[in-house]
Short mmCIF file of C-alpha atoms in Angstrom, two decimals:
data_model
loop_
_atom_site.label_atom_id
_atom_site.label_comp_id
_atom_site.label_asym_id
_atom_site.label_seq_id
_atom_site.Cartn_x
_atom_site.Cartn_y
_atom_site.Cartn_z
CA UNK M 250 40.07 -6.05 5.54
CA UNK M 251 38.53 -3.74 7.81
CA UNK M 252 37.66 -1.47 4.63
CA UNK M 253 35.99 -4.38 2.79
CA UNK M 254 33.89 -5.00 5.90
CA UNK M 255 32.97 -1.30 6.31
CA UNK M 256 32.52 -1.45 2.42
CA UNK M 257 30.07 -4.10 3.08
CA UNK M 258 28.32 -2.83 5.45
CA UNK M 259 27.37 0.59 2.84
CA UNK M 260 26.60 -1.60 0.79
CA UNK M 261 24.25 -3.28 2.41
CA UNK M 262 22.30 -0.73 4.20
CA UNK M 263 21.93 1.15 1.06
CA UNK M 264 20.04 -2.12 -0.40
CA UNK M 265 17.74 -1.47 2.80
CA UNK M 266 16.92 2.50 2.45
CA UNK M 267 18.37 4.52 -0.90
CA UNK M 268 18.04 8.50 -1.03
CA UNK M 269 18.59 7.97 -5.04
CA UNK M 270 15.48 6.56 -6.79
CA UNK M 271 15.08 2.54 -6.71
CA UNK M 272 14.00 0.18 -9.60
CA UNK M 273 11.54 -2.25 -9.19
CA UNK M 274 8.54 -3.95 -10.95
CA UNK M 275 8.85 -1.38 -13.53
CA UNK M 276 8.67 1.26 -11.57
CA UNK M 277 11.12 3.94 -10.72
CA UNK M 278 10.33 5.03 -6.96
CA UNK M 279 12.09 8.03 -5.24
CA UNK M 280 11.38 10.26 -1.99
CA UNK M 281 11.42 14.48 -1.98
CA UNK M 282 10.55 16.82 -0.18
CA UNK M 283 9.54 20.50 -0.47
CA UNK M 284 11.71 22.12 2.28
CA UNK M 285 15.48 21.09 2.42
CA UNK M 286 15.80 21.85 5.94
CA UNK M 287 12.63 23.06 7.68
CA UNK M 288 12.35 24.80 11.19
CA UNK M 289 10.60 23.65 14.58
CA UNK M 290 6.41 23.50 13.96
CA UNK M 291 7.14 24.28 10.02
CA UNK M 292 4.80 22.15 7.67
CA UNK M 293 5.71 21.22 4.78
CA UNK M 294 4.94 18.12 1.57
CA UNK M 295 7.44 14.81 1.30
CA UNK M 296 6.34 12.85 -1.92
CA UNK M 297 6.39 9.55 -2.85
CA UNK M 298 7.18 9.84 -6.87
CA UNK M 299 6.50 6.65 -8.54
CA UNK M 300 7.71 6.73 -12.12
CA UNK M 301 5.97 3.52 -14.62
CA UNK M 302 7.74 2.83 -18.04
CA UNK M 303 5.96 3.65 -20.38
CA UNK M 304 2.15 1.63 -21.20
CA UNK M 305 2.46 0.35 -17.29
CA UNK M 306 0.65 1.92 -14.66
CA UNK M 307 -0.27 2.38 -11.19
CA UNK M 308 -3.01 1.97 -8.93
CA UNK M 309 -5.00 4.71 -6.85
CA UNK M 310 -6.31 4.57 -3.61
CA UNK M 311 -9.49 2.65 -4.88
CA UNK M 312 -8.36 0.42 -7.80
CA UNK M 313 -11.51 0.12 -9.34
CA UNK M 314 -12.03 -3.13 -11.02
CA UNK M 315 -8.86 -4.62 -10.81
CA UNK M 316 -5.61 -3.96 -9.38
CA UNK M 317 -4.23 -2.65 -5.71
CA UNK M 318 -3.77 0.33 -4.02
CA UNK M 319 -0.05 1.54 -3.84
CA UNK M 320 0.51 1.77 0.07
CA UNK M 321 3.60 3.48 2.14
CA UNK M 322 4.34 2.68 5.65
CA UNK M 323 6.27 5.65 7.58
CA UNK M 324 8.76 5.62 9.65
CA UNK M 325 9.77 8.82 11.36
CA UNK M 326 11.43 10.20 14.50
CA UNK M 327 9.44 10.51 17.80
CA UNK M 328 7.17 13.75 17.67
CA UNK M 329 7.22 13.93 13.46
CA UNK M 330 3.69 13.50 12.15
CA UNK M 331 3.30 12.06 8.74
CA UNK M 332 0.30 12.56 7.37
CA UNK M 333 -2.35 10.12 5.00
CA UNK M 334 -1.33 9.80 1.64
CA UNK M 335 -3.07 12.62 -0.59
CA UNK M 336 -3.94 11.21 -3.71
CA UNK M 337 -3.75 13.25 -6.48
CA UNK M 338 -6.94 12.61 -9.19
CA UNK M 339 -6.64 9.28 -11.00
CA UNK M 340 -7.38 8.29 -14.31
CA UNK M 341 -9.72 5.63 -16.06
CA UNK M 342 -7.98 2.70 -17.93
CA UNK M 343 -10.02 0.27 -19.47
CA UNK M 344 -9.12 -3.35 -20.21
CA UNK M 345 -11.51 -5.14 -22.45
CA UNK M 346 -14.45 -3.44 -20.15
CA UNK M 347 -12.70 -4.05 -16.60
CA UNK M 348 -12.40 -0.14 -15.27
CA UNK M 349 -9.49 0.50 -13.33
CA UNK M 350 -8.57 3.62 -11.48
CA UNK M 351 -4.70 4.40 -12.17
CA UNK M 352 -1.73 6.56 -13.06
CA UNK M 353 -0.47 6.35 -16.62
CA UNK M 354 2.24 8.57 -15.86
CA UNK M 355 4.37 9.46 -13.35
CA UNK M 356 2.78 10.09 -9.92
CA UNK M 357 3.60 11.97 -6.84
CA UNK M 358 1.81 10.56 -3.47
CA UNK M 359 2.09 13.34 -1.22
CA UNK M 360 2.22 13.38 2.83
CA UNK M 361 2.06 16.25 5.04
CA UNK M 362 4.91 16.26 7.60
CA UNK M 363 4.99 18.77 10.48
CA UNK M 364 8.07 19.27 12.70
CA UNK M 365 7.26 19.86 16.40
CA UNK M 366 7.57 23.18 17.66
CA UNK M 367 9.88 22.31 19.95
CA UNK M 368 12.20 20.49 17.50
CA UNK M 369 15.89 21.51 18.38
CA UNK M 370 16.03 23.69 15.20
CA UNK M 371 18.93 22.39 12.75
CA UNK M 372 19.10 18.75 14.39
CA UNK M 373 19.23 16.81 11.41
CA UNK M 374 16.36 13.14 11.23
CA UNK M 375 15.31 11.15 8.90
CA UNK M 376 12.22 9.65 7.35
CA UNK M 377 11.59 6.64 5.52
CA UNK M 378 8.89 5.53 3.33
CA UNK M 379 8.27 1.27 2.80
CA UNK M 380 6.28 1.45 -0.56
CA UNK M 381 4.88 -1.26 -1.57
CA UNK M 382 3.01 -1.38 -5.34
CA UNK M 383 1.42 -2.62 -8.14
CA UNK M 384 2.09 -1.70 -11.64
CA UNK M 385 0.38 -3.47 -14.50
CA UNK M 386 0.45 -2.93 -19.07
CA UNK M 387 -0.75 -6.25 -20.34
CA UNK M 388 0.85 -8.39 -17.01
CA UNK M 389 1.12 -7.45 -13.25
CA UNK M 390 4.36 -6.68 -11.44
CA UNK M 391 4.80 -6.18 -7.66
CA UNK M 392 7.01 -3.89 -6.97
CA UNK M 393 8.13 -2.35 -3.40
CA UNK M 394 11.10 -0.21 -2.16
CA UNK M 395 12.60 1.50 1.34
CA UNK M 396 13.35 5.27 0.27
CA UNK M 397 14.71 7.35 2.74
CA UNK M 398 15.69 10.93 3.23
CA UNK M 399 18.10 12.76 5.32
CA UNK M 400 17.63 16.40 6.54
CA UNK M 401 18.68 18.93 5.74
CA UNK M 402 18.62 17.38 1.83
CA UNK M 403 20.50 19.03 -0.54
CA UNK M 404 17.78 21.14 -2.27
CA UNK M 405 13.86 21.08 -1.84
CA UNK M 406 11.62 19.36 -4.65
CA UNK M 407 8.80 21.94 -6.44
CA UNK M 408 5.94 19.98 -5.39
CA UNK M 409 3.54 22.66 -6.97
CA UNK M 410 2.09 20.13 -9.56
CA UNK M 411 1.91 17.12 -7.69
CA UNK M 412 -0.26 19.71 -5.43
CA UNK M 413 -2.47 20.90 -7.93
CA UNK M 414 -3.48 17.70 -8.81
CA UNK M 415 -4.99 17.16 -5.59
CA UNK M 416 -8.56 17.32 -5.44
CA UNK M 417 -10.01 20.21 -3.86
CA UNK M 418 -12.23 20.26 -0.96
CA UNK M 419 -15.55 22.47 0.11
CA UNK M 420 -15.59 24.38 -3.39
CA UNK M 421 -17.88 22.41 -4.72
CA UNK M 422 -21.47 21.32 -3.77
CA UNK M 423 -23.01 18.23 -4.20
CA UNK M 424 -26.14 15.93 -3.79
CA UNK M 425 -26.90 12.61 -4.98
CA UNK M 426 -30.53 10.98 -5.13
CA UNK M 427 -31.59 7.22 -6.42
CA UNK M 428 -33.44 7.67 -10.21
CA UNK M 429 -34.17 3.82 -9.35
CA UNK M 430 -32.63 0.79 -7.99
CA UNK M 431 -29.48 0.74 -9.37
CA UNK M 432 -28.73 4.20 -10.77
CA UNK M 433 -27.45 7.40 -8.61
CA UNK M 434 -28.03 10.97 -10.46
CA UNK M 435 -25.42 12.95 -9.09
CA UNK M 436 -25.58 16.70 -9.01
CA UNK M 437 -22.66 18.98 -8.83
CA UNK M 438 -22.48 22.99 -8.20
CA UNK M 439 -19.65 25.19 -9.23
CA UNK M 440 -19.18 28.61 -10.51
CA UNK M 441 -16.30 27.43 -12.48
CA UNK M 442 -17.80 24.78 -14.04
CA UNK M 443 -18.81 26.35 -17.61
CA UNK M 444 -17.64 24.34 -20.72
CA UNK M 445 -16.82 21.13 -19.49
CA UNK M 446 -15.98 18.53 -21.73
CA UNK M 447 -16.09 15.52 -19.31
CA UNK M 448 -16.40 14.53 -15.90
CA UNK M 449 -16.21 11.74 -14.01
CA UNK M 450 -16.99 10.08 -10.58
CA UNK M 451 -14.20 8.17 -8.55
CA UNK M 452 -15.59 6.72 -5.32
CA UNK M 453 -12.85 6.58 -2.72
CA UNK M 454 -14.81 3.41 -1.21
CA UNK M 455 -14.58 0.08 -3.00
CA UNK M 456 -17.90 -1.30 -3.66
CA UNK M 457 -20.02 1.65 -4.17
CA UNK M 458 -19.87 2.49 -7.71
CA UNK M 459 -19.63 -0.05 -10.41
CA UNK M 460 -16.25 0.66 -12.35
CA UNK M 461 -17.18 -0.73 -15.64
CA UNK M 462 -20.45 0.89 -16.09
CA UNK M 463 -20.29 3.41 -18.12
CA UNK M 464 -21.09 7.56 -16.54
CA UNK M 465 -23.69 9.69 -18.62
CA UNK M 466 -23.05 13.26 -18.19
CA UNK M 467 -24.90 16.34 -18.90
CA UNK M 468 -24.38 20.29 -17.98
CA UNK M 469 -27.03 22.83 -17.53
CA UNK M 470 -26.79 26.49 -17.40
CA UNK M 471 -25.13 26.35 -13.60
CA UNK M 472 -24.52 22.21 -12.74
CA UNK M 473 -22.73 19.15 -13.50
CA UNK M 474 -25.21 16.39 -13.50
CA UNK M 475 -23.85 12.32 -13.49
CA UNK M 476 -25.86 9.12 -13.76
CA UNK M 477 -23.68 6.44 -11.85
CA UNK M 478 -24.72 2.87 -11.19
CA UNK M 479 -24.26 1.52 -8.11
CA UNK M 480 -21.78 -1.47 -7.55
CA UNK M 481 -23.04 -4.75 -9.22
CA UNK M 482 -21.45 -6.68 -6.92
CA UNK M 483 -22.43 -5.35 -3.26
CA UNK M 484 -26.04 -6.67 -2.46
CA UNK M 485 -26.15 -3.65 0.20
CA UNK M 486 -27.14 -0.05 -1.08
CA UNK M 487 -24.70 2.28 -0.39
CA UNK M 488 -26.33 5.59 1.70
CA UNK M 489 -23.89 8.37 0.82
CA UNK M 490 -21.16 9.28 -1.43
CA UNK M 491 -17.33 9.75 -0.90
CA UNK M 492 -14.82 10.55 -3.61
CA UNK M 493 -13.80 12.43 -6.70
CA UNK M 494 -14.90 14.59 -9.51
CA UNK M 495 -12.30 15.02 -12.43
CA UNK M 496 -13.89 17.74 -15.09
CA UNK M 497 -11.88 17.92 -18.39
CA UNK M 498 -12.53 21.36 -19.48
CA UNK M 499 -10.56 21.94 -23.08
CA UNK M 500 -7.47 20.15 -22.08
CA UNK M 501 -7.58 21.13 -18.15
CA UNK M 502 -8.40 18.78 -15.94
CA UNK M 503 -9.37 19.86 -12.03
CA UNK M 504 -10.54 17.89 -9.59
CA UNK M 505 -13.05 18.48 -6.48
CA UNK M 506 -13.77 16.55 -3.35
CA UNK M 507 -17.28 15.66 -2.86
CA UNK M 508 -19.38 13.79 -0.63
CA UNK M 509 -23.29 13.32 -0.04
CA UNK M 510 -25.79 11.51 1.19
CA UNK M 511 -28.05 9.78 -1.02
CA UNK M 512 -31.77 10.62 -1.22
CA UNK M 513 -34.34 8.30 -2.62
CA UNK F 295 -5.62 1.39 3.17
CA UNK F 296 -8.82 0.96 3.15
CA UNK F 297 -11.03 -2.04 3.15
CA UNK F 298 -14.57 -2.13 2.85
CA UNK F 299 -15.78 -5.31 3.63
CA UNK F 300 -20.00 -6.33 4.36
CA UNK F 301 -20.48 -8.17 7.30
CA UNK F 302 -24.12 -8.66 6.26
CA UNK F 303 -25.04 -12.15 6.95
CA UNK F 304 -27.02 -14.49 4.31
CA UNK F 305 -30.64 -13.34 5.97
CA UNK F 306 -30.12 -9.97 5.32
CA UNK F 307 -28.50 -9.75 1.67
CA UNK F 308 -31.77 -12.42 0.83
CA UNK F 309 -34.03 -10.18 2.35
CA UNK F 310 -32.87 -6.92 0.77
CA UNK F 311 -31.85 -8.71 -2.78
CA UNK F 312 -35.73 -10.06 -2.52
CA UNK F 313 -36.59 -6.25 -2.32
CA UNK F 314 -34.66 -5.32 -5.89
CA UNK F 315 -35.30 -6.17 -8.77
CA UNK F 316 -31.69 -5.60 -10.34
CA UNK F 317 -30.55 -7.53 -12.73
CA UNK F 318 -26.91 -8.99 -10.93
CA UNK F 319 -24.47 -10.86 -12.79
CA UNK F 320 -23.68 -13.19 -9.58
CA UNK F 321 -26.02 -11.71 -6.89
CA UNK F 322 -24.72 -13.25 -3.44
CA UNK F 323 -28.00 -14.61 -1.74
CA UNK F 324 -29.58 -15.70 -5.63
CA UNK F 325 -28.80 -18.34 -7.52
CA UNK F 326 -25.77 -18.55 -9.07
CA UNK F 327 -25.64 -18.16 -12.78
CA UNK F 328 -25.76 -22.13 -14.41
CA UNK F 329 -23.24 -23.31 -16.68
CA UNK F 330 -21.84 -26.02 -19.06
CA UNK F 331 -18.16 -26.68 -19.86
CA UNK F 332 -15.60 -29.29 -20.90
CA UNK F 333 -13.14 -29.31 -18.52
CA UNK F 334 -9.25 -29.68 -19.53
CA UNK F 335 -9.56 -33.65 -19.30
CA UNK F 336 -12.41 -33.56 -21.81
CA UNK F 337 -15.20 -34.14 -19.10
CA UNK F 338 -18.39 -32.10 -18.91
CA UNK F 339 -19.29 -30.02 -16.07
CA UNK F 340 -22.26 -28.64 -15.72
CA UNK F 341 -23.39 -26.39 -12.20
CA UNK F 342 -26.47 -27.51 -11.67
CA UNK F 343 -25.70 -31.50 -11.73
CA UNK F 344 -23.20 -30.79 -9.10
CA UNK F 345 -26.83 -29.66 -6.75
CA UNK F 346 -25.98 -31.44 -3.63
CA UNK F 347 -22.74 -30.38 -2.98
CA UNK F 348 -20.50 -27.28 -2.52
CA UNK F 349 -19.10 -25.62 -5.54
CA UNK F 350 -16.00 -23.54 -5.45
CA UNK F 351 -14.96 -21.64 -8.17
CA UNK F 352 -11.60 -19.70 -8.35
CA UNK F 353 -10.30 -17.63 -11.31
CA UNK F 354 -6.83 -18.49 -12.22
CA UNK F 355 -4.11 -17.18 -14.21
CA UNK F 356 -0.50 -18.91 -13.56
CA UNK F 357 1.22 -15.96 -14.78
CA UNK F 358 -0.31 -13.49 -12.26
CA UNK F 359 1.62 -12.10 -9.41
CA UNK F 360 -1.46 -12.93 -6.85
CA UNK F 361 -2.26 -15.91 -8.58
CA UNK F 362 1.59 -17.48 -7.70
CA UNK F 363 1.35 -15.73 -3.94
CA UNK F 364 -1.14 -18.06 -3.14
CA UNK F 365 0.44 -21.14 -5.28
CA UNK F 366 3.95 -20.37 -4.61
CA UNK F 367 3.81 -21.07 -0.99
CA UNK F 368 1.27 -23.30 -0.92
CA UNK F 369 -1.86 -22.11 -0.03
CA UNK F 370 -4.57 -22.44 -2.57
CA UNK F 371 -3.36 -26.12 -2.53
CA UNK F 372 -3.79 -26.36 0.64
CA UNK F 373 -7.04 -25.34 0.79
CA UNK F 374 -7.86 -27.01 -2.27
CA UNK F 375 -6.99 -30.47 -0.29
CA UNK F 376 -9.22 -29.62 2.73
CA UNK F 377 -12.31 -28.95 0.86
CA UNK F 378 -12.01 -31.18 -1.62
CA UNK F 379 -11.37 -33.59 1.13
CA UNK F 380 -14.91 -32.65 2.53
CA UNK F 381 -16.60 -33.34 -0.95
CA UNK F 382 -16.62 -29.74 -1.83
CA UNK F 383 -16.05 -29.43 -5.44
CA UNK F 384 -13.35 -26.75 -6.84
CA UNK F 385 -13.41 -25.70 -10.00
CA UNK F 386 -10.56 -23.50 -11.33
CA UNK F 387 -11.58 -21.54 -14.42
CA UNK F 388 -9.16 -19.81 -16.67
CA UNK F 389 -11.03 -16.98 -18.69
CA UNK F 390 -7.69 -15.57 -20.47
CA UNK F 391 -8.05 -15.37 -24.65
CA UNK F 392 -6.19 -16.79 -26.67
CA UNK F 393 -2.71 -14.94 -27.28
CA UNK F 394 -3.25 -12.98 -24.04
CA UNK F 395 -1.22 -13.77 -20.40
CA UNK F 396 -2.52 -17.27 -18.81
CA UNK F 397 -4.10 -19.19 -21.95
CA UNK F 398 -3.03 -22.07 -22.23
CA UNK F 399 -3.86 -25.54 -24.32
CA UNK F 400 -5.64 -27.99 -22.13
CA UNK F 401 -2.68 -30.08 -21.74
CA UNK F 402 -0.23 -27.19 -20.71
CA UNK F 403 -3.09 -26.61 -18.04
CA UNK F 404 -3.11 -29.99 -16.84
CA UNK F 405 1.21 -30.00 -16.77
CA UNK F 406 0.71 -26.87 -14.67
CA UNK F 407 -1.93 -28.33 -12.17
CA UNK F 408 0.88 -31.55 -11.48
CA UNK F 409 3.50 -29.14 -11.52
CA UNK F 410 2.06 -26.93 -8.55
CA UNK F 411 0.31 -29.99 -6.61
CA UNK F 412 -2.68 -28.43 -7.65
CA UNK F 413 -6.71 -30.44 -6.46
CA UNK F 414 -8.75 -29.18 -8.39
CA UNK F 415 -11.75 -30.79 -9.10
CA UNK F 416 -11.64 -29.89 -12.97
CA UNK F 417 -9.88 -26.79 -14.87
CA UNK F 418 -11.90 -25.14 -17.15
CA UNK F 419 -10.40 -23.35 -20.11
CA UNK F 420 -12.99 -20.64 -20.52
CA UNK F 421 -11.26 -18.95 -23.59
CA UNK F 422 -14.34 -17.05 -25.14
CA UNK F 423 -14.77 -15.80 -21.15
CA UNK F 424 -18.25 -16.76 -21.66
CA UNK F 425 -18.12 -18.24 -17.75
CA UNK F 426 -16.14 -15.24 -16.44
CA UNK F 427 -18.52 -12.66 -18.18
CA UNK F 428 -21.42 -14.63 -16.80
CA UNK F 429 -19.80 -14.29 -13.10
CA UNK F 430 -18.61 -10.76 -13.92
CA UNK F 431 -15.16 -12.40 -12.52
CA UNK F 432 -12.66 -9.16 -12.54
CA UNK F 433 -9.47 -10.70 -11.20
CA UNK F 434 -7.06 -13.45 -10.90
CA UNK F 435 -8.17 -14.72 -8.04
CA UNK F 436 -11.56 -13.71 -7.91
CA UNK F 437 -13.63 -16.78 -6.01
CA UNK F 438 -17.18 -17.31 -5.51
CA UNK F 439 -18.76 -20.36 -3.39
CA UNK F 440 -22.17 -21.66 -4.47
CA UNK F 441 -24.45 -24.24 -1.50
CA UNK F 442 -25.31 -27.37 -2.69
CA UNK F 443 -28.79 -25.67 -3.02
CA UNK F 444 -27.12 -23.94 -5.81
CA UNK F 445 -27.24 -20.45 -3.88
CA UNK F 446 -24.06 -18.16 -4.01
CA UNK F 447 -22.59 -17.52 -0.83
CA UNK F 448 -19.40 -15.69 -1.27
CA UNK F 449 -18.46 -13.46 -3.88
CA UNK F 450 -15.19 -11.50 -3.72
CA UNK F 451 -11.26 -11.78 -2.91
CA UNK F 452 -9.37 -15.13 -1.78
CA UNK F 453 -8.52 -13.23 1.51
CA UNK F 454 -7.60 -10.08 3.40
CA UNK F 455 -4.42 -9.44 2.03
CA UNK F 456 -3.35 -10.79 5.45
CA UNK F 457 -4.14 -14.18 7.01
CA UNK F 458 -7.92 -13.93 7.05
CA UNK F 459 -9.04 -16.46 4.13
CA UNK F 460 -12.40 -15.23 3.08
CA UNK F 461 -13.27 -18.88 1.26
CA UNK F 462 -12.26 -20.90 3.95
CA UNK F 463 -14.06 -18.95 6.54
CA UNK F 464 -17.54 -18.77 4.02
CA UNK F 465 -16.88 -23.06 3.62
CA UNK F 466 -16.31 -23.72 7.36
CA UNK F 467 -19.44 -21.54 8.58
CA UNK F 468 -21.45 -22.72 6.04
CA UNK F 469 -20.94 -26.46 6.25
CA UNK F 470 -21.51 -25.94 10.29
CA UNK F 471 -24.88 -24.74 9.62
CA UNK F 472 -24.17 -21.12 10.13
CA UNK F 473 -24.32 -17.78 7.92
CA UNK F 474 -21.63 -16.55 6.10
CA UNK F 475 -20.90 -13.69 7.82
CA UNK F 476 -18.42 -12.22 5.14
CA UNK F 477 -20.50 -12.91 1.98
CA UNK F 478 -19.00 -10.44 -0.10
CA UNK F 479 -15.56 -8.24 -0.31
CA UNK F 480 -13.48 -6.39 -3.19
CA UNK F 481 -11.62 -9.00 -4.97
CA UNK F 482 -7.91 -7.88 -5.57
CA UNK F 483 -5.71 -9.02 -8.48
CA UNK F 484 -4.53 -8.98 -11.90
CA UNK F 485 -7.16 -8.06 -14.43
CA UNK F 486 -9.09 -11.26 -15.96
CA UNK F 487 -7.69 -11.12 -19.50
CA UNK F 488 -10.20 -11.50 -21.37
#
């Protein structure tokens, strides 16, 4: 009797928090981390790896047309900081001219956790991520899930891809001017940014840029330049802005941070 | 996560939407886009003959996740009843294909309006999307609120994700004489399948 109860009781707080990866709204969701069992004022990546079967995705921190933003809500001992979520770049899916910013593929949201330096070094904690999604092919699915992780954990995660998917900051230049009402010429500077392909803008804000219209791109001899229209929606002009360049040069895709103010 | 949301009121979107000369799909502040349909009980609705009174129009799928969070519990009819109530008139537009997620026949609609306790003023099966492209509706729901002067008011999501309800606030300001002071927000949802 008393091991049915305690039986129970496993079984029930493992349907509240699960270290293994959970299932819902076809999604696979699971938590990692990059050090198994880091040491007092280390820093170090957890990740948030949602997997979609295949032809569903998910959203990114903007969702463009349609769609919503995965979100995770933290929950970590006193003195652990957990960071924002870094998104890695996003892709554009487009359904029957609605433009939606998502993962196709497997994802990995990543947070920056640092240990306080005066952590009692080897004292195990735990964290625990409430992730709460939406994945999407033809229909929508919610899908949410508690994932938790002890530490020490058994072995640390390579997050080295995940990471390099993040867009990079402060390597890039950038300024943006009106070419009329409704279009934005943006202007990008980069040694590395020879033989590109295609690029394309992702404004972190919603409202900015209009999703479904299309991006004209063009390269000179040392920039990037993009025509963007501004959202169709939003009466108000936006002044500056805030988001992503993907550049698809031959295959490889990178990423850059930008922001700038907008100059009539 | 972040939420953008304009708190310009009516005065200002007018005065800066007087300044450009874009062409907008549903321009909050202009006049909203006119439009003829037969509704799923065979009767003709047309915008403009409804000058005089408030027009709400929602986007609707049945099958969408968002779409049954605000039916499943409740809500949508709930506000439905109020404004309707008041005279407002709420029209609940379907802009799915046919073959894709949410068409229906117009009977099926009309099952599905008694089966959720639905009040809306008509359902209109906009199949070709011609009504949805017009509005540059993106999601299910994706509601807009037009002044009996014809005028578009709100444009954007049924609420905050939370228990802010963007279309009641716009209805209740408006019909007290005041600006909207949330005109227009990111609407949230499943895609419109057109």
């Amino acid at each position: 009797m008393k091991f049915l109860f305690l039986l129970l009781l496993v079984l029930s707080a493992s349907a509240w928090t699960a270290a293994d990866p959970v299932r819902s709204g076809n999604v696979e969701a699971e938590l990692i981390s990059s050090n198994a069992a880091p040491k007092p004022g280390q820093e170090f990546w957890v990740g948030v790896v949602l997997r979609p079967d295949e032809d569903w995705h998910t959203y990114w921190q903007n969702p463009g047309d349609t769609g919503l933003a995965t979100t995770v809500d933290w929950t970590a001992p006193a003195g652990v900081k957990v960071s924002e979520l870094h998104w890695p770049f996003p892709s554009v899916y487009d359904d029957a001219g609605l433009v939606s910013y998502v993962y196709e593929e497997e994802v990995v949201l990543l947070s920056k956790v640092t240990l306080p330096a005066d952590w009692e070094d080897g004292s195990g904690f735990e964290l625990v991520a409430k992730v709460n999604w939406l994945a999407c092919k033809e229909a929508c699915v919610l899908g949410k899930a508690e994932l938790s992780l002890s530490f020490p954990t058994d072995s640390p995660a390579n997050l080295a891809a995940a990471e390099e998917d993040l867009p990079k900051s402060a390597s890039v230049s950038a300024t943006a001017r009106w070419l009329n009402d409704t279009e934005i010429k943006l202007t990008l500077q980069h040694p590395d940014l020879a033989s590109v392909e295609r690029a394309y803008f992702f404004s972190i804000p919603e409202l900015v840029v209009e999703p479904s219209a299309p991006q004209s791109f063009t390269q000179t001899d040392e920039s990037l330049e993009l025509t963007l229209t501004r959202s169709q929606t939003n009466p108000e002009k936006p002044r500056s802005l805030e988001g992503v360049v993907v550049v698809d040069q031959g295959g490889r895709k990178q990423a850059f941070r930008i922001t700038a103010e907008l100059k009539s | 996560m972040r939420k953008l949301i304009w708190r310009n009121g009516l005065r200002a979107s007018l005065l800066l939407l007087t300044l450009s000369l874009a062409a907008w799909s549903a321009p909050v502040g202009q006049k909203a886009p006119d439009f003829e349909a037969t509704d799923s009980h065979g009767k003709q609705v047309k915008l403009s003959d409804l000058a005089g009174k408030y027009v709400v129009l929602e986007w609707f799928n049945h099958q969408c996740p968002f779409v049954k969070g605000q039916y499943d519990p409740g809500k949508m009819q709930a506000l439905q009843k109020k404004w309707t109530d008041e005279d407002v008139v709420w029209l609940s537009i379907c802009s799915s294909a046919p073959g894709k997620q949410g068409h229906n026949s117009a009977n099926d609609a009309n099952a599905i309006t008694r089966e959720k306790g639905a009040h809306p003023t008509h359902v209109i099966l906009d199949e070709e999307g011609a009504i949805g492209r017009l509005y540059d509706a993106k999601t299910t729901p994706h509601m807009f609120v037009v002044s009996p002067e014809g005028v578009l008011l709100y444009n954007g999501a049924i609420d905050d994700k939370g228990d802010l309800n963007y279309v009641d606030q716009a209805l209740t300001e408006a019909t007290g004489g005041k600006d909207v002071s949330v005109a227009v927000t990111k609407s949230y949802g499943c895609s419109v399948k057109y």
